[in-house]
């Protein structure tokens, strides 16, 4: 069974080493996330089923909060604040610039691009936050999409994924991959728990962050693969023809 699984993984890796299948995969993923996010936005605007779930969940969580939970998720939510996010981005770019400039640019572009989408999304939708009586935090900007949920993916999940790719230790790779999933889940749920956002806000924020993460990873990946194919073709052409 393991041999079959490793054979399948190897064939997939060989297939994705070709730039055009890789481009198809990336393009499909981007389109899929766009359809999910646009469908979510449409349901919010049309006041459909997701909005009913939003209302039920925010009331349920408000009724089940505890002092410990509030303190814990306020701490978790703190790392998603824009002030902290900017400090983390600047520190990461400064640290990585001379060693892994591509990773630094990847993080910076993902965060800048996704935050622009969130900013204009909040302004365009103008969705009010959950009622103050159900919330333990005070936020002044729009609710949809969630900036914290976005940054949890575009900064933290992407950053841990880049660490995963750069690490050789299998234990560390498992740790980085686990944190890449854990951070968005904790930050996203924390915003729901504190009454700062509705579920659809968090889902949309994750979608924006994921779309930009796929984009900033996919374009350089395609370029690298295409250059590799061109180099191989040039090497084959430059070799002397020994056939008689």
Short mmCIF file of C-alpha atoms in Angstrom, two decimals:
data_model
loop_
_atom_site.label_atom_id
_atom_site.label_comp_id
_atom_site.label_asym_id
_atom_site.label_seq_id
_atom_site.Cartn_x
_atom_site.Cartn_y
_atom_site.Cartn_z
CA UNK A 1 0.00 0.00 0.00
CA UNK A 2 2.85 2.37 0.89
CA UNK A 3 4.61 1.60 -2.39
CA UNK A 4 1.45 2.38 -4.32
CA UNK A 5 0.95 5.65 -2.40
CA UNK A 6 4.58 6.73 -2.93
CA UNK A 7 4.31 5.84 -6.62
CA UNK A 8 1.16 7.99 -6.98
CA UNK A 9 2.78 10.91 -5.09
CA UNK A 10 5.87 10.67 -7.28
CA UNK A 11 3.81 10.69 -10.47
CA UNK A 12 1.85 13.72 -9.24
CA UNK A 13 5.10 15.54 -8.44
CA UNK A 14 6.45 14.72 -11.90
CA UNK A 15 3.20 15.95 -13.47
CA UNK A 16 3.28 19.19 -11.48
CA UNK A 17 6.92 19.77 -12.43
CA UNK A 18 5.57 20.67 -15.87
CA UNK A 19 4.60 24.38 -15.87
CA UNK A 20 1.30 24.01 -17.71
CA UNK A 21 -0.34 21.31 -15.54
CA UNK A 22 0.86 23.35 -12.56
CA UNK A 23 -0.76 26.48 -14.04
CA UNK A 24 -4.02 24.59 -14.56
CA UNK A 25 -4.00 23.44 -10.93
CA UNK A 26 -3.28 26.94 -9.60
CA UNK A 27 -5.85 28.55 -11.90
CA UNK A 28 -8.50 26.02 -10.90
CA UNK A 29 -7.82 26.66 -7.22
CA UNK A 30 -8.06 30.43 -7.69
CA UNK A 31 -11.33 30.18 -9.61
CA UNK A 32 -12.77 27.78 -7.03
CA UNK A 33 -11.99 30.15 -4.14
CA UNK A 34 -13.48 33.08 -6.09
CA UNK A 35 -16.71 31.14 -6.65
CA UNK A 36 -16.90 30.22 -2.97
CA UNK A 37 -16.30 33.81 -1.83
CA UNK A 38 -18.69 35.34 -4.37
CA UNK A 39 -21.41 32.84 -3.43
CA UNK A 40 -20.89 33.70 0.22
CA UNK A 41 -21.10 37.44 -0.51
CA UNK A 42 -24.28 36.92 -2.54
CA UNK A 43 -25.93 35.05 0.34
CA UNK A 44 -24.99 37.85 2.73
CA UNK A 45 -26.45 40.49 0.40
CA UNK A 46 -29.61 38.44 -0.21
CA UNK A 47 -30.03 37.65 3.50
CA UNK A 48 -30.15 33.90 2.83
CA UNK A 49 -29.35 30.81 4.90
CA UNK A 50 -25.80 31.78 5.91
CA UNK A 51 -27.17 34.94 7.56
CA UNK A 52 -29.58 32.84 9.66
CA UNK A 53 -26.64 30.67 10.75
CA UNK A 54 -24.68 33.84 11.53
CA UNK A 55 -27.41 35.12 13.83
CA UNK A 56 -27.91 31.79 15.61
CA UNK A 57 -24.17 31.26 16.19
CA UNK A 58 -23.44 34.73 17.55
CA UNK A 59 -26.29 34.36 20.08
CA UNK A 60 -25.21 30.82 21.06
CA UNK A 61 -21.59 31.81 21.63
CA UNK A 62 -22.60 34.88 23.62
CA UNK A 63 -24.63 32.65 25.94
CA UNK A 64 -21.74 30.22 26.47
CA UNK A 65 -18.79 32.57 27.06
CA UNK A 66 -16.62 32.16 30.15
CA UNK A 67 -14.08 34.59 31.68
CA UNK A 68 -11.26 32.19 30.82
CA UNK A 69 -12.47 31.84 27.23
CA UNK A 70 -12.75 35.60 26.82
CA UNK A 71 -9.21 36.15 28.13
CA UNK A 72 -7.76 33.36 26.03
CA UNK A 73 -9.36 34.43 22.76
CA UNK A 74 -8.58 38.12 23.39
CA UNK A 75 -4.92 37.06 23.54
CA UNK A 76 -5.26 34.94 20.40
CA UNK A 77 -7.09 37.74 18.60
CA UNK A 78 -4.36 40.21 19.59
CA UNK A 79 -1.85 38.63 17.17
CA UNK A 80 -4.25 39.36 14.32
CA UNK A 81 -4.50 43.09 15.08
CA UNK A 82 -3.20 45.22 12.22
CA UNK A 83 -0.53 46.83 14.45
CA UNK A 84 0.93 43.44 15.39
CA UNK A 85 0.56 42.14 11.84
CA UNK A 86 2.56 45.10 10.48
CA UNK A 87 5.31 44.51 13.04
CA UNK A 88 5.47 40.81 12.14
CA UNK A 89 5.56 41.55 8.39
CA UNK A 90 8.30 44.18 8.75
CA UNK A 91 10.36 41.90 11.02
CA UNK A 92 9.96 38.96 8.63
CA UNK A 93 10.90 41.01 5.56
CA UNK A 94 13.97 42.52 7.28
CA UNK A 95 15.10 39.11 8.53
CA UNK A 96 14.51 37.30 5.24
CA UNK A 97 15.61 39.99 2.78
CA UNK A 98 19.27 38.95 2.45
CA UNK A 99 18.68 35.22 2.86
CA UNK A 100 15.33 34.42 1.28
CA UNK A 101 14.22 37.50 -0.61
CA UNK A 102 11.60 35.55 -2.56
CA UNK A 103 9.89 34.43 0.66
CA UNK A 104 9.97 38.00 2.00
CA UNK A 105 8.32 39.35 -1.13
CA UNK A 106 5.77 36.53 -1.10
CA UNK A 107 4.63 37.41 2.42
CA UNK A 108 4.59 41.16 1.77
CA UNK A 109 2.58 40.86 -1.46
CA UNK A 110 0.07 38.41 0.02
CA UNK A 111 -0.59 40.63 3.03
CA UNK A 112 -0.71 43.91 1.08
CA UNK A 113 -2.96 42.57 -1.69
CA UNK A 114 -5.37 40.75 0.59
CA UNK A 115 -5.68 43.67 3.01
CA UNK A 116 -6.60 45.96 0.13
CA UNK A 117 -9.39 43.56 -0.84
CA UNK A 118 -10.58 43.45 2.79
CA UNK A 119 -10.50 47.25 3.06
CA UNK A 120 -12.58 47.79 -0.06
CA UNK A 121 -14.84 44.86 0.86
CA UNK A 122 -15.66 46.39 4.23
CA UNK A 123 -16.31 49.76 2.60
CA UNK A 124 -18.39 48.26 -0.22
CA UNK A 125 -20.58 45.91 1.83
CA UNK A 126 -20.83 48.16 4.86
CA UNK A 127 -22.12 45.29 6.95
CA UNK A 128 -22.70 46.20 10.62
CA UNK A 129 -20.92 44.27 13.34
CA UNK A 130 -22.85 41.96 15.67
CA UNK A 131 -24.93 43.90 18.23
CA UNK A 132 -22.86 45.45 21.03
CA UNK A 133 -24.87 43.56 23.65
CA UNK A 134 -23.57 40.27 22.16
CA UNK A 135 -19.96 41.42 21.81
CA UNK A 136 -17.11 41.89 24.27
CA UNK A 137 -15.01 44.02 21.89
CA UNK A 138 -15.71 47.33 20.21
CA UNK A 139 -14.88 47.61 16.50
CA UNK A 140 -15.68 50.62 14.33
CA UNK A 141 -15.15 49.37 10.78
CA UNK A 142 -17.32 47.07 8.68
CA UNK A 143 -17.84 43.43 9.52
CA UNK A 144 -17.56 41.68 6.12
CA UNK A 145 -14.98 40.30 5.43
CA UNK A 146 -12.91 39.73 8.57
CA UNK A 147 -9.46 41.31 8.49
CA UNK A 148 -8.25 39.08 11.33
CA UNK A 149 -9.33 35.94 9.46
CA UNK A 150 -7.60 37.21 6.34
CA UNK A 151 -4.31 37.97 8.07
CA UNK A 152 -4.42 34.60 9.85
CA UNK A 153 -4.07 33.00 6.42
CA UNK A 154 -2.16 35.57 4.33
CA UNK A 155 0.47 36.15 7.03
CA UNK A 156 0.56 33.35 9.57
CA UNK A 157 -0.55 30.29 7.61
CA UNK A 158 1.49 31.35 4.58
CA UNK A 159 4.49 32.14 6.77
CA UNK A 160 4.38 28.73 8.44
CA UNK A 161 3.98 27.10 5.04
CA UNK A 162 7.11 28.89 3.80
CA UNK A 163 8.94 27.64 6.89
CA UNK A 164 7.64 24.15 6.11
CA UNK A 165 9.13 24.33 2.60
CA UNK A 166 12.47 25.67 3.87
CA UNK A 167 12.90 23.08 6.67
CA UNK A 168 14.49 19.67 6.30
CA UNK A 169 13.70 18.27 9.74
CA UNK A 170 10.59 16.09 9.56
CA UNK A 171 9.54 17.05 13.10
CA UNK A 172 9.80 20.76 12.38
CA UNK A 173 7.98 20.32 9.08
CA UNK A 174 5.09 18.66 10.92
CA UNK A 175 5.11 21.48 13.48
CA UNK A 176 5.01 24.24 10.84
CA UNK A 177 2.23 22.48 8.95
CA UNK A 178 0.18 22.03 12.13
CA UNK A 179 0.61 25.71 13.04
CA UNK A 180 -0.39 26.74 9.50
CA UNK A 181 -3.78 25.10 10.13
CA UNK A 182 -4.06 25.96 13.83
CA UNK A 183 -3.50 29.73 13.64
CA UNK A 184 -6.36 30.48 11.22
CA UNK A 185 -8.72 28.21 13.17
CA UNK A 186 -7.91 29.81 16.53
CA UNK A 187 -7.95 33.39 15.28
CA UNK A 188 -11.11 32.87 13.24
CA UNK A 189 -12.98 31.16 16.06
CA UNK A 190 -11.72 33.79 18.47
CA UNK A 191 -13.40 36.54 16.45
CA UNK A 192 -16.65 34.58 16.60
CA UNK A 193 -16.30 33.85 20.32
CA UNK A 194 -15.73 37.51 21.17
CA UNK A 195 -18.69 38.60 19.08
CA UNK A 196 -16.54 40.68 16.76
CA UNK A 197 -17.71 38.93 13.58
CA UNK A 198 -20.27 36.65 12.06
CA UNK A 199 -19.35 33.24 10.66
CA UNK A 200 -19.69 34.45 7.05
CA UNK A 201 -17.26 37.30 7.80
CA UNK A 202 -14.62 34.83 8.95
CA UNK A 203 -15.19 32.46 6.03
CA UNK A 204 -14.84 35.36 3.58
CA UNK A 205 -11.66 36.56 5.30
CA UNK A 206 -10.14 33.10 5.05
CA UNK A 207 -11.14 33.01 1.38
CA UNK A 208 -9.42 36.32 0.60
CA UNK A 209 -6.24 35.26 2.39
CA UNK A 210 -6.23 31.86 0.69
CA UNK A 211 -6.75 33.37 -2.78
CA UNK A 212 -3.81 35.72 -2.40
CA UNK A 213 -1.63 33.00 -0.89
CA UNK A 214 -2.30 30.72 -3.86
CA UNK A 215 -1.62 33.60 -6.25
CA UNK A 216 1.73 34.68 -4.78
CA UNK A 217 2.89 31.06 -4.58
CA UNK A 218 1.50 30.03 -7.96
CA UNK A 219 2.92 32.71 -10.26
CA UNK A 220 6.57 32.32 -9.13
CA UNK A 221 6.12 28.54 -9.16
CA UNK A 222 4.94 28.66 -12.77
CA UNK A 223 7.82 30.97 -13.77
CA UNK A 224 10.41 28.70 -12.14
CA UNK A 225 9.02 25.62 -13.85
CA UNK A 226 8.92 27.33 -17.23
CA UNK A 227 12.52 28.51 -16.88
CA UNK A 228 13.54 24.97 -15.90
CA UNK A 229 11.89 23.53 -19.02
CA UNK A 230 13.57 26.17 -21.21
CA UNK A 231 16.96 25.37 -19.65
CA UNK A 232 16.48 21.66 -20.27
CA UNK A 233 15.48 22.32 -23.87
CA UNK A 234 18.50 24.59 -24.40
CA UNK A 235 20.83 21.97 -22.85
CA UNK A 236 19.47 19.27 -25.17
CA UNK A 237 19.93 21.49 -28.22
CA UNK A 238 23.49 22.43 -27.21
CA UNK A 239 24.64 18.82 -26.88
CA UNK A 240 26.54 17.48 -29.89
CA UNK A 241 24.64 15.06 -32.09
CA UNK A 242 26.51 11.75 -31.80
CA UNK A 243 24.13 9.78 -33.94
CA UNK A 244 25.70 8.41 -37.13
#
